[in-house]
Amino acid sequence: MQDFRGKVAFITGGGSGAGLGQAKVFAEAGCKVVIADIRKQALMAAMDYFKTKNHAVHAIELDITDRNAFERAADETEKVFGTVQLLFNTAGVSQFGPIEKSTFDDWDWQIGVNYGGVLNGVKTFAPRMIAHGQGGHIVNTASMSAFNASSIAGIYSVSKFAVRALSEAFRDALAKYNIGVSCLCPMNINTEIADSVKTRPAKYKSTGFDTDEREIAALREIYAHGMDPEELARHVMEGIKKNAAYIIPYPEARQPIINSIKKIVADILPADPVAPAPDQAAMQKGMEAMRAWRDVRQEIEKEEQQKFDKEMAERARS
Ligand code: NAI
């Protein structure tokens, strides 16, 4: 996608931080923008800004973990602006603590928002984007934590690794519909994420992490030195234009990513020089079985595509 004028963009987490930056930059480029967020106050403050700009922006209060509400938000968007060509799954939360002390509530909240919310976004909008046939682009926000996991940020990393995998899988699937998928992996952004623990619902109140105001203040200090959200959004726009699989506009990310991949590759090599050589005949049979399965899969996909094309043709005729 090169021209953003007149396109409809749906942005989760659009009330603040990276999502708000995307809303500002893409509205400026001529998009009609829906900002969706769980925090009504943040949406109201954002709308005050957009009213001064006379941009076509509409706000929807949405908890991205609620699948029915997501469908309703998609219906509302289509009613207000028409079909969506740009989806930004940006909303996310973080809370840190030693992973061995985590409760299931700690997992259910962070995984539910950071991974579940992205999944719900893609599952809600991808079928609509396929059906309207105009092509489009989806940007899922992961993090540099999608490449490395540690105890303290463990749950967050698990959620972001999953967003990476989901993005790669849907990128593979949606290319044939002219829908690009990019995975945005920021390092540090100047946003309100230090306070995200305050949006944690009461139903997930059991926690193994002792987050307090001292930690929130210390985290705010880190994020205050991060990239400006609008600058990040301009990189996102360039990434969409190039249909980049990954958008990582931080040169300092290169070495940590290389290091983490090197660690994995190093473990592939046989550590024991007297280890038995791989059984070539068995490997050959395995490859043949893999090729046979791929042929079957392609046959099924061909039939599915023919069914889809027929449905589309019938819909166009009626
Ligand atoms: P932010 O807190 O400023 O913005 C996130 C927005 O998501 C907030 O307005 C919040 O109300 C909303 N939100 C939270 N839970 C929600 C839910 N259940 N439903 C709907 N909206 C919800 O934080 P930021 O930094 O802009 O976060 C955006 C994304 O960037 C997140 O996915 C985060 O993990 C990611 N990220 C942030 C980094 C940073 O340094 N700030 C670094 C790497 C990734």
mmCIF file of C-alpha atoms and ligand atoms in Angstrom:
data_model
loop_
_atom_site.group_PDB
_atom_site.id
_atom_site.type_symbol
_atom_site.label_atom_id
_atom_site.label_comp_id
_atom_site.label_asym_id
_atom_site.label_seq_id
_atom_site.Cartn_x
_atom_site.Cartn_y
_atom_site.Cartn_z
ATOM 1 C CA MET A 1 0.000 0.000 0.000
ATOM 2 C CA GLN A 2 1.440 3.343 -1.047
ATOM 3 C CA ASP A 3 -1.450 5.772 -0.836
ATOM 4 C CA PHE A 4 -3.249 6.142 2.479
ATOM 5 C CA ARG A 5 -5.793 8.769 1.447
ATOM 6 C CA GLY A 6 -9.373 7.673 2.061
ATOM 7 C CA LYS A 7 -8.324 4.366 3.664
ATOM 8 C CA VAL A 8 -10.088 3.264 6.849
ATOM 9 C CA ALA A 9 -7.795 2.386 9.765
ATOM 10 C CA PHE A 10 -8.787 0.610 12.977
ATOM 11 C CA ILE A 11 -6.302 1.097 15.832
ATOM 12 C CA THR A 12 -6.441 -0.713 19.178
ATOM 13 C CA GLY A 13 -4.818 1.120 22.068
ATOM 14 C CA GLY A 14 -5.545 4.267 20.064
ATOM 15 C CA GLY A 15 -6.153 6.321 23.199
ATOM 16 C CA SER A 16 -2.497 6.576 24.154
ATOM 17 C CA GLY A 17 1.145 5.997 23.287
ATOM 18 C CA ALA A 18 2.072 4.065 20.142
ATOM 19 C CA GLY A 19 -1.582 3.662 19.058
ATOM 20 C CA LEU A 20 -2.310 7.369 19.434
ATOM 21 C CA GLY A 21 0.868 8.159 17.483
ATOM 22 C CA GLN A 22 -0.371 5.893 14.684
ATOM 23 C CA ALA A 23 -3.778 7.587 14.754
ATOM 24 C CA LYS A 24 -2.194 11.043 14.438
ATOM 25 C CA VAL A 25 0.186 10.112 11.604
ATOM 26 C CA PHE A 26 -2.313 8.078 9.561
ATOM 27 C CA ALA A 27 -5.115 10.647 10.027
ATOM 28 C CA GLU A 28 -2.679 13.319 8.828
ATOM 29 C CA ALA A 29 -1.998 11.132 5.758
ATOM 30 C CA GLY A 30 -5.723 11.185 4.922
ATOM 31 C CA CYS A 31 -6.998 8.009 6.582
ATOM 32 C CA LYS A 32 -10.342 7.794 8.314
ATOM 33 C CA VAL A 33 -9.347 6.466 11.719
ATOM 34 C CA VAL A 34 -11.112 4.548 14.473
ATOM 35 C CA ILE A 35 -9.349 4.609 17.821
ATOM 36 C CA ALA A 36 -10.411 1.790 20.147
ATOM 37 C CA ASP A 37 -9.323 1.641 23.758
ATOM 38 C CA ILE A 38 -10.403 0.262 27.121
ATOM 39 C CA ARG A 39 -9.879 3.675 28.773
ATOM 40 C CA LYS A 40 -12.698 6.119 28.056
ATOM 41 C CA GLN A 41 -10.759 9.048 29.536
ATOM 42 C CA ALA A 42 -7.842 8.446 27.175
ATOM 43 C CA LEU A 43 -10.214 8.296 24.195
ATOM 44 C CA MET A 44 -11.878 11.553 25.227
ATOM 45 C CA ALA A 45 -8.522 13.326 25.562
ATOM 46 C CA ALA A 46 -7.443 11.988 22.163
ATOM 47 C CA MET A 47 -10.698 13.150 20.564
ATOM 48 C CA ASP A 48 -10.140 16.661 21.971
ATOM 49 C CA TYR A 49 -6.880 16.706 19.986
ATOM 50 C CA PHE A 50 -8.424 15.365 16.767
ATOM 51 C CA LYS A 51 -11.302 17.874 16.890
ATOM 52 C CA THR A 52 -8.764 20.715 16.717
ATOM 53 C CA LYS A 53 -7.304 19.090 13.596
ATOM 54 C CA ASN A 54 -10.603 18.425 11.861
ATOM 55 C CA HIS A 55 -9.527 14.860 11.138
ATOM 56 C CA ALA A 56 -11.986 12.027 10.428
ATOM 57 C CA VAL A 57 -11.540 10.128 13.696
ATOM 58 C CA HIS A 58 -14.094 8.080 15.608
ATOM 59 C CA ALA A 59 -13.609 6.636 19.102
ATOM 60 C CA ILE A 60 -14.913 3.271 20.335
ATOM 61 C CA GLU A 61 -14.597 2.045 23.910
ATOM 62 C CA LEU A 62 -13.437 -1.554 23.568
ATOM 63 C CA ASP A 63 -11.840 -4.253 25.658
ATOM 64 C CA ILE A 64 -9.918 -6.225 23.022
ATOM 65 C CA THR A 65 -10.255 -9.442 25.018
ATOM 66 C CA ASP A 66 -14.042 -9.340 24.430
ATOM 67 C CA ARG A 67 -14.670 -11.070 21.072
ATOM 68 C CA ASN A 68 -18.328 -10.079 20.773
ATOM 69 C CA ALA A 69 -17.491 -6.461 21.515
ATOM 70 C CA PHE A 70 -14.774 -6.625 18.845
ATOM 71 C CA GLU A 71 -17.329 -7.746 16.244
ATOM 72 C CA ARG A 72 -19.655 -4.914 17.311
ATOM 73 C CA ALA A 73 -16.758 -2.444 17.012
ATOM 74 C CA ALA A 74 -16.060 -3.720 13.476
ATOM 75 C CA ASP A 75 -19.749 -3.292 12.548
ATOM 76 C CA GLU A 76 -19.748 0.225 14.001
ATOM 77 C CA THR A 77 -16.580 1.108 12.064
ATOM 78 C CA GLU A 78 -18.092 -0.069 8.785
ATOM 79 C CA LYS A 79 -21.257 1.909 9.511
ATOM 80 C CA VAL A 80 -19.328 5.111 10.299
ATOM 81 C CA PHE A 81 -16.495 4.987 7.731
ATOM 82 C CA GLY A 82 -16.944 1.884 5.537
ATOM 83 C CA THR A 83 -14.765 -1.204 5.161
ATOM 84 C CA VAL A 84 -11.366 -1.357 6.884
ATOM 85 C CA GLN A 85 -8.119 -1.620 4.902
ATOM 86 C CA LEU A 86 -5.692 -0.970 7.752
ATOM 87 C CA LEU A 87 -5.678 -2.771 11.082
ATOM 88 C CA PHE A 88 -3.285 -1.855 13.866
ATOM 89 C CA ASN A 89 -3.303 -4.308 16.766
ATOM 90 C CA THR A 90 -1.344 -2.029 19.066
ATOM 91 C CA ALA A 91 -2.917 -2.205 22.549
ATOM 92 C CA GLY A 92 -0.813 -3.990 25.125
ATOM 93 C CA VAL A 93 0.055 -4.129 28.804
ATOM 94 C CA SER A 94 3.042 -5.151 30.904
ATOM 95 C CA GLN A 95 3.752 -6.184 34.442
ATOM 96 C CA PHE A 96 7.033 -7.574 35.657
ATOM 97 C CA GLY A 97 8.029 -10.058 38.345
ATOM 98 C CA PRO A 98 9.799 -13.377 38.930
ATOM 99 C CA ILE A 99 8.067 -15.918 36.725
ATOM 100 C CA GLU A 100 8.158 -18.694 39.341
ATOM 101 C CA LYS A 101 5.965 -16.532 41.599
ATOM 102 C CA SER A 102 3.397 -15.767 38.892
ATOM 103 C CA THR A 103 -0.236 -16.767 39.348
ATOM 104 C CA PHE A 104 -2.603 -17.957 36.627
ATOM 105 C CA ASP A 105 -4.288 -14.532 36.907
ATOM 106 C CA ASP A 106 -0.940 -12.914 36.034
ATOM 107 C CA TRP A 107 -0.811 -15.087 32.906
ATOM 108 C CA ASP A 108 -4.448 -14.764 31.939
ATOM 109 C CA TRP A 109 -4.368 -10.961 32.027
ATOM 110 C CA GLN A 110 -1.155 -10.322 30.057
ATOM 111 C CA ILE A 111 -1.575 -13.174 27.580
ATOM 112 C CA GLY A 112 -5.264 -12.283 27.197
ATOM 113 C CA VAL A 113 -4.534 -8.686 26.204
ATOM 114 C CA ASN A 114 -1.155 -8.895 24.443
ATOM 115 C CA TYR A 115 -1.726 -12.085 22.473
ATOM 116 C CA GLY A 116 -5.488 -12.718 22.776
ATOM 117 C CA GLY A 117 -6.290 -9.121 21.801
ATOM 118 C CA VAL A 118 -4.136 -9.349 18.660
ATOM 119 C CA LEU A 119 -5.654 -12.712 17.751
ATOM 120 C CA ASN A 120 -9.160 -11.298 18.228
ATOM 121 C CA GLY A 121 -8.291 -8.315 16.042
ATOM 122 C CA VAL A 122 -6.998 -10.457 13.201
ATOM 123 C CA LYS A 123 -9.841 -12.994 13.494
ATOM 124 C CA THR A 124 -12.420 -10.183 13.468
ATOM 125 C CA PHE A 125 -11.042 -8.149 10.585
ATOM 126 C CA ALA A 126 -9.128 -10.539 8.285
ATOM 127 C CA PRO A 127 -12.324 -12.256 6.996
ATOM 128 C CA ARG A 128 -13.881 -8.837 6.381
ATOM 129 C CA MET A 129 -10.752 -7.682 4.528
ATOM 130 C CA ILE A 130 -10.716 -10.854 2.420
ATOM 131 C CA ALA A 131 -14.397 -10.406 1.612
ATOM 132 C CA HIS A 132 -14.168 -6.769 0.474
ATOM 133 C CA GLY A 133 -11.343 -7.724 -1.889
ATOM 134 C CA GLN A 134 -9.596 -4.319 -1.801
ATOM 135 C CA GLY A 135 -6.444 -5.615 -0.121
ATOM 136 C CA GLY A 136 -5.022 -4.034 2.990
ATOM 137 C CA HIS A 137 -2.419 -4.233 5.707
ATOM 138 C CA ILE A 138 -2.276 -5.449 9.298
ATOM 139 C CA VAL A 139 0.365 -4.301 11.788
ATOM 140 C CA ASN A 140 0.670 -6.340 14.978
ATOM 141 C CA THR A 141 2.710 -4.830 17.793
ATOM 142 C CA ALA A 142 5.094 -7.250 19.489
ATOM 143 C CA SER A 143 8.324 -6.008 21.081
ATOM 144 C CA MET A 144 12.031 -6.720 21.259
ATOM 145 C CA SER A 145 10.868 -9.099 24.001
ATOM 146 C CA ALA A 146 9.662 -11.305 21.145
ATOM 147 C CA PHE A 147 13.299 -12.365 20.594
ATOM 148 C CA ASN A 148 14.541 -12.965 24.123
ATOM 149 C CA ALA A 149 12.893 -14.174 27.304
ATOM 150 C CA SER A 150 13.917 -13.587 30.909
ATOM 151 C CA SER A 151 12.323 -14.429 34.234
ATOM 152 C CA ILE A 152 11.274 -10.903 35.123
ATOM 153 C CA ALA A 153 9.566 -10.132 31.797
ATOM 154 C CA GLY A 154 8.639 -13.771 31.160
ATOM 155 C CA ILE A 155 4.883 -13.527 30.678
ATOM 156 C CA TYR A 156 5.265 -10.428 28.521
ATOM 157 C CA SER A 157 7.837 -12.249 26.370
ATOM 158 C CA VAL A 158 5.623 -15.306 25.955
ATOM 159 C CA SER A 159 2.802 -13.056 24.734
ATOM 160 C CA LYS A 160 5.108 -11.225 22.315
ATOM 161 C CA PHE A 161 6.754 -14.407 20.927
ATOM 162 C CA ALA A 162 3.199 -15.542 20.178
ATOM 163 C CA VAL A 163 2.380 -12.277 18.381
ATOM 164 C CA ARG A 164 5.463 -12.831 16.205
ATOM 165 C CA ALA A 165 4.381 -16.343 15.243
ATOM 166 C CA LEU A 166 0.807 -15.254 14.612
ATOM 167 C CA SER A 167 2.042 -12.433 12.381
ATOM 168 C CA GLU A 168 4.293 -14.690 10.318
ATOM 169 C CA ALA A 169 1.532 -17.274 9.890
ATOM 170 C CA PHE A 170 -1.106 -14.754 8.810
ATOM 171 C CA ARG A 171 1.412 -12.989 6.554
ATOM 172 C CA ASP A 172 1.868 -16.290 4.755
ATOM 173 C CA ALA A 173 -1.900 -16.861 4.563
ATOM 174 C CA LEU A 174 -3.094 -13.388 3.569
ATOM 175 C CA ALA A 175 -0.544 -12.510 0.866
ATOM 176 C CA LYS A 176 -2.745 -14.109 -1.797
ATOM 177 C CA TYR A 177 -5.540 -11.674 -0.888
ATOM 178 C CA ASN A 178 -3.168 -8.709 -1.254
ATOM 179 C CA ILE A 179 -3.200 -8.171 2.518
ATOM 180 C CA GLY A 180 0.210 -7.551 4.054
ATOM 181 C CA VAL A 181 1.053 -8.359 7.658
ATOM 182 C CA SER A 182 3.907 -6.722 9.547
ATOM 183 C CA CYS A 183 5.170 -7.383 13.041
ATOM 184 C CA LEU A 184 6.249 -4.205 14.816
ATOM 185 C CA CYS A 185 8.985 -4.806 17.398
ATOM 186 C CA PRO A 186 9.786 -1.608 19.276
ATOM 187 C CA MET A 187 12.571 -1.321 21.860
ATOM 188 C CA ASN A 188 11.554 1.685 23.908
ATOM 189 C CA ILE A 189 8.726 4.158 23.266
ATOM 190 C CA ASN A 190 7.804 7.251 25.246
ATOM 191 C CA THR A 191 4.323 6.145 26.346
ATOM 192 C CA GLU A 192 2.121 5.477 29.377
ATOM 193 C CA ILE A 193 2.792 1.727 29.519
ATOM 194 C CA ALA A 194 4.382 1.964 32.998
ATOM 195 C CA ASP A 195 0.853 2.661 34.269
ATOM 196 C CA SER A 196 -0.796 -0.175 32.348
ATOM 197 C CA VAL A 197 -1.041 -2.299 35.493
ATOM 198 C CA LYS A 198 -3.839 0.092 36.528
ATOM 199 C CA THR A 199 -6.043 -1.290 33.728
ATOM 200 C CA ARG A 200 -5.778 -4.832 35.136
ATOM 201 C CA PRO A 201 -9.367 -6.037 35.732
ATOM 202 C CA ALA A 202 -10.465 -6.987 39.257
ATOM 203 C CA LYS A 203 -11.277 -10.523 38.054
ATOM 204 C CA TYR A 204 -7.494 -11.078 37.724
ATOM 205 C CA LYS A 205 -6.667 -9.768 41.196
ATOM 206 C CA SER A 206 -4.524 -12.652 42.419
ATOM 207 C CA THR A 207 -0.906 -11.788 41.636
ATOM 208 C CA GLY A 208 2.567 -13.012 42.496
ATOM 209 C CA PHE A 209 4.144 -9.680 41.562
ATOM 210 C CA ASP A 210 4.500 -6.879 44.123
ATOM 211 C CA THR A 211 4.206 -3.935 41.745
ATOM 212 C CA ASP A 212 4.068 -0.632 43.625
ATOM 213 C CA GLU A 213 4.301 3.112 42.910
ATOM 214 C CA ARG A 214 8.117 3.074 43.302
ATOM 215 C CA GLU A 215 8.455 0.584 40.458
ATOM 216 C CA ILE A 216 5.912 2.404 38.289
ATOM 217 C CA ALA A 217 7.844 5.672 38.778
ATOM 218 C CA ALA A 218 11.152 3.961 37.902
ATOM 219 C CA LEU A 219 9.604 2.423 34.757
ATOM 220 C CA ARG A 220 8.134 5.790 33.702
ATOM 221 C CA GLU A 221 11.684 7.150 33.785
ATOM 222 C CA ILE A 222 12.844 4.421 31.346
ATOM 223 C CA TYR A 223 10.000 4.956 28.867
ATOM 224 C CA ALA A 224 10.452 8.756 29.037
ATOM 225 C CA HIS A 225 13.693 8.218 27.083
ATOM 226 C CA GLY A 226 11.995 6.129 24.410
ATOM 227 C CA MET A 227 11.119 6.971 20.817
ATOM 228 C CA ASP A 228 8.367 9.488 20.198
ATOM 229 C CA PRO A 229 5.172 7.584 19.201
ATOM 230 C CA GLU A 230 4.613 9.707 16.097
ATOM 231 C CA GLU A 231 8.169 9.073 14.931
ATOM 232 C CA LEU A 232 7.567 5.360 15.423
ATOM 233 C CA ALA A 233 4.307 5.627 13.448
ATOM 234 C CA ARG A 234 6.166 7.230 10.529
ATOM 235 C CA HIS A 235 8.502 4.205 10.494
ATOM 236 C CA VAL A 236 5.404 1.993 10.551
ATOM 237 C CA MET A 237 4.085 3.818 7.487
ATOM 238 C CA GLU A 238 7.359 3.168 5.645
ATOM 239 C CA GLY A 239 7.187 -0.486 6.732
ATOM 240 C CA ILE A 240 3.682 -0.806 5.270
ATOM 241 C CA LYS A 241 4.802 0.788 1.994
ATOM 242 C CA LYS A 242 7.588 -1.823 1.730
ATOM 243 C CA ASN A 243 5.319 -4.611 3.008
ATOM 244 C CA ALA A 244 8.047 -5.411 5.551
ATOM 245 C CA ALA A 245 7.626 -8.602 7.565
ATOM 246 C CA TYR A 246 9.260 -6.855 10.523
ATOM 247 C CA ILE A 247 9.325 -3.200 11.472
ATOM 248 C CA ILE A 248 12.210 -2.630 13.878
ATOM 249 C CA PRO A 249 13.306 0.976 13.528
ATOM 250 C CA TYR A 250 16.049 0.694 16.155
ATOM 251 C CA PRO A 251 19.572 0.064 14.767
ATOM 252 C CA GLU A 252 20.676 -0.922 18.292
ATOM 253 C CA ALA A 253 18.314 -3.935 18.053
ATOM 254 C CA ARG A 254 20.474 -5.609 15.403
ATOM 255 C CA GLN A 255 23.144 -7.102 17.707
ATOM 256 C CA PRO A 256 20.783 -8.474 20.414
ATOM 257 C CA ILE A 257 18.703 -10.198 17.727
ATOM 258 C CA ILE A 258 21.827 -11.643 16.054
ATOM 259 C CA ASN A 259 23.056 -12.822 19.476
ATOM 260 C CA SER A 260 19.790 -14.544 20.301
ATOM 261 C CA ILE A 261 19.660 -16.339 16.921
ATOM 262 C CA LYS A 262 23.356 -17.302 17.230
ATOM 263 C CA LYS A 263 22.624 -18.921 20.597
ATOM 264 C CA ILE A 264 19.944 -21.106 18.996
ATOM 265 C CA VAL A 265 22.082 -22.024 15.984
ATOM 266 C CA ALA A 266 25.010 -22.949 18.236
ATOM 267 C CA ASP A 267 22.819 -25.543 19.934
ATOM 268 C CA ILE A 268 21.913 -27.214 16.629
ATOM 269 C CA LEU A 269 25.494 -28.356 16.047
ATOM 270 C CA PRO A 270 26.370 -31.769 17.432
ATOM 271 C CA ALA A 271 28.263 -31.156 20.649
ATOM 272 C CA ASP A 272 29.669 -34.696 20.613
ATOM 273 C CA PRO A 273 32.199 -35.266 17.774
ATOM 274 C CA VAL A 274 31.666 -39.044 17.988
ATOM 275 C CA ALA A 275 27.860 -38.749 17.670
ATOM 276 C CA PRO A 276 26.486 -41.176 15.035
ATOM 277 C CA ALA A 277 25.979 -39.691 11.567
ATOM 278 C CA PRO A 278 22.343 -38.927 10.668
ATOM 279 C CA ASP A 279 20.503 -41.824 9.011
ATOM 280 C CA GLN A 280 20.326 -40.556 5.407
ATOM 281 C CA ALA A 281 17.741 -43.106 4.262
ATOM 282 C CA ALA A 282 15.369 -42.237 7.126
ATOM 283 C CA MET A 283 15.828 -38.533 6.436
ATOM 284 C CA GLN A 284 15.026 -39.103 2.759
ATOM 285 C CA LYS A 285 11.828 -40.995 3.635
ATOM 286 C CA GLY A 286 10.839 -38.198 6.033
ATOM 287 C CA MET A 287 11.327 -35.600 3.279
ATOM 288 C CA GLU A 288 9.247 -37.643 0.828
ATOM 289 C CA ALA A 289 6.447 -37.957 3.382
ATOM 290 C CA MET A 290 6.614 -34.194 3.937
ATOM 291 C CA ARG A 291 6.330 -33.543 0.175
ATOM 292 C CA ALA A 292 3.355 -35.918 -0.061
ATOM 293 C CA TRP A 293 1.592 -34.161 2.801
ATOM 294 C CA ARG A 294 2.245 -30.777 1.129
ATOM 295 C CA ASP A 295 0.636 -32.069 -2.093
ATOM 296 C CA VAL A 296 -2.457 -33.178 -0.157
ATOM 297 C CA ARG A 297 -2.596 -29.830 1.637
ATOM 298 C CA GLN A 298 -2.304 -27.935 -1.657
ATOM 299 C CA GLU A 299 -5.123 -29.994 -3.135
ATOM 300 C CA ILE A 300 -7.368 -29.111 -0.178
ATOM 301 C CA GLU A 301 -6.406 -25.445 -0.446
ATOM 302 C CA LYS A 302 -7.141 -25.432 -4.188
ATOM 303 C CA GLU A 303 -10.620 -26.788 -3.512
ATOM 304 C CA GLU A 304 -11.172 -24.220 -0.753
ATOM 305 C CA GLN A 305 -10.042 -21.414 -3.060
ATOM 306 C CA GLN A 306 -12.389 -22.579 -5.831
ATOM 307 C CA LYS A 307 -15.265 -22.606 -3.316
ATOM 308 C CA PHE A 308 -14.330 -19.113 -2.129
ATOM 309 C CA ASP A 309 -14.025 -17.748 -5.700
ATOM 310 C CA LYS A 310 -17.436 -19.232 -6.550
ATOM 311 C CA GLU A 311 -19.011 -17.591 -3.485
ATOM 312 C CA MET A 312 -17.429 -14.255 -4.382
ATOM 313 C CA ALA A 313 -18.649 -14.498 -7.978
ATOM 314 C CA GLU A 314 -22.182 -15.339 -6.780
ATOM 315 C CA ARG A 315 -22.090 -12.443 -4.320
ATOM 316 C CA ALA A 316 -20.949 -10.061 -7.083
ATOM 317 C CA ARG A 317 -23.810 -11.240 -9.344
ATOM 318 C CA SER A 318 -26.514 -10.786 -6.661
HETATM 319 P P1 NAI B 1 0.263 2.790 26.423
HETATM 320 O O1 NAI B 1 -0.155 2.300 27.770
HETATM 321 O O2 NAI B 1 0.633 4.226 26.302
HETATM 322 O O3 NAI B 1 -0.866 2.467 25.345
HETATM 323 C C1 NAI B 1 -1.521 1.224 25.319
HETATM 324 C C2 NAI B 1 -3.019 1.460 25.237
HETATM 325 O O4 NAI B 1 -3.657 0.179 25.225
HETATM 326 C C3 NAI B 1 -3.578 2.225 26.446
HETATM 327 O O5 NAI B 1 -4.301 3.361 26.033
HETATM 328 C C4 NAI B 1 -4.489 1.214 27.138
HETATM 329 O O6 NAI B 1 -5.629 1.787 27.734
HETATM 330 C C5 NAI B 1 -4.848 0.294 25.984
HETATM 331 N N1 NAI B 1 -5.300 -1.020 26.475
HETATM 332 C C6 NAI B 1 -4.777 -1.763 27.469
HETATM 333 N N2 NAI B 1 -5.522 -2.878 27.652
HETATM 334 C C7 NAI B 1 -6.519 -2.847 26.732
HETATM 335 C C8 NAI B 1 -7.599 -3.704 26.422
HETATM 336 N N3 NAI B 1 -7.822 -4.840 27.105
HETATM 337 N N4 NAI B 1 -8.428 -3.344 25.433
HETATM 338 C C9 NAI B 1 -8.238 -2.193 24.734
HETATM 339 N N5 NAI B 1 -7.241 -1.333 24.998
HETATM 340 C C10 NAI B 1 -6.385 -1.664 25.990
HETATM 341 O O7 NAI B 1 1.454 1.836 25.991
HETATM 342 P P2 NAI B 1 2.277 1.703 24.616
HETATM 343 O O8 NAI B 1 3.678 1.642 24.989
HETATM 344 O O9 NAI B 1 1.817 2.686 23.641
HETATM 345 O O10 NAI B 1 1.849 0.241 24.175
HETATM 346 C C11 NAI B 1 1.497 -0.061 22.834
HETATM 347 C C12 NAI B 1 2.144 -1.380 22.447
HETATM 348 O O11 NAI B 1 3.553 -1.203 22.336
HETATM 349 C C13 NAI B 1 1.926 -2.512 23.435
HETATM 350 O O12 NAI B 1 1.586 -3.680 22.713
HETATM 351 C C14 NAI B 1 3.275 -2.679 24.092
HETATM 352 O O13 NAI B 1 3.499 -3.978 24.565
HETATM 353 C C15 NAI B 1 4.194 -2.321 22.944
HETATM 354 N N6 NAI B 1 5.556 -1.961 23.297
HETATM 355 C C16 NAI B 1 5.814 -0.856 24.064
HETATM 356 C C17 NAI B 1 7.100 -0.505 24.363
HETATM 357 C C18 NAI B 1 7.425 0.724 25.142
HETATM 358 O O14 NAI B 1 8.622 0.978 25.390
HETATM 359 N N7 NAI B 1 6.457 1.535 25.559
HETATM 360 C C19 NAI B 1 8.241 -1.327 23.903
HETATM 361 C C20 NAI B 1 7.850 -2.461 23.106
HETATM 362 C C21 NAI B 1 6.562 -2.753 22.826
#
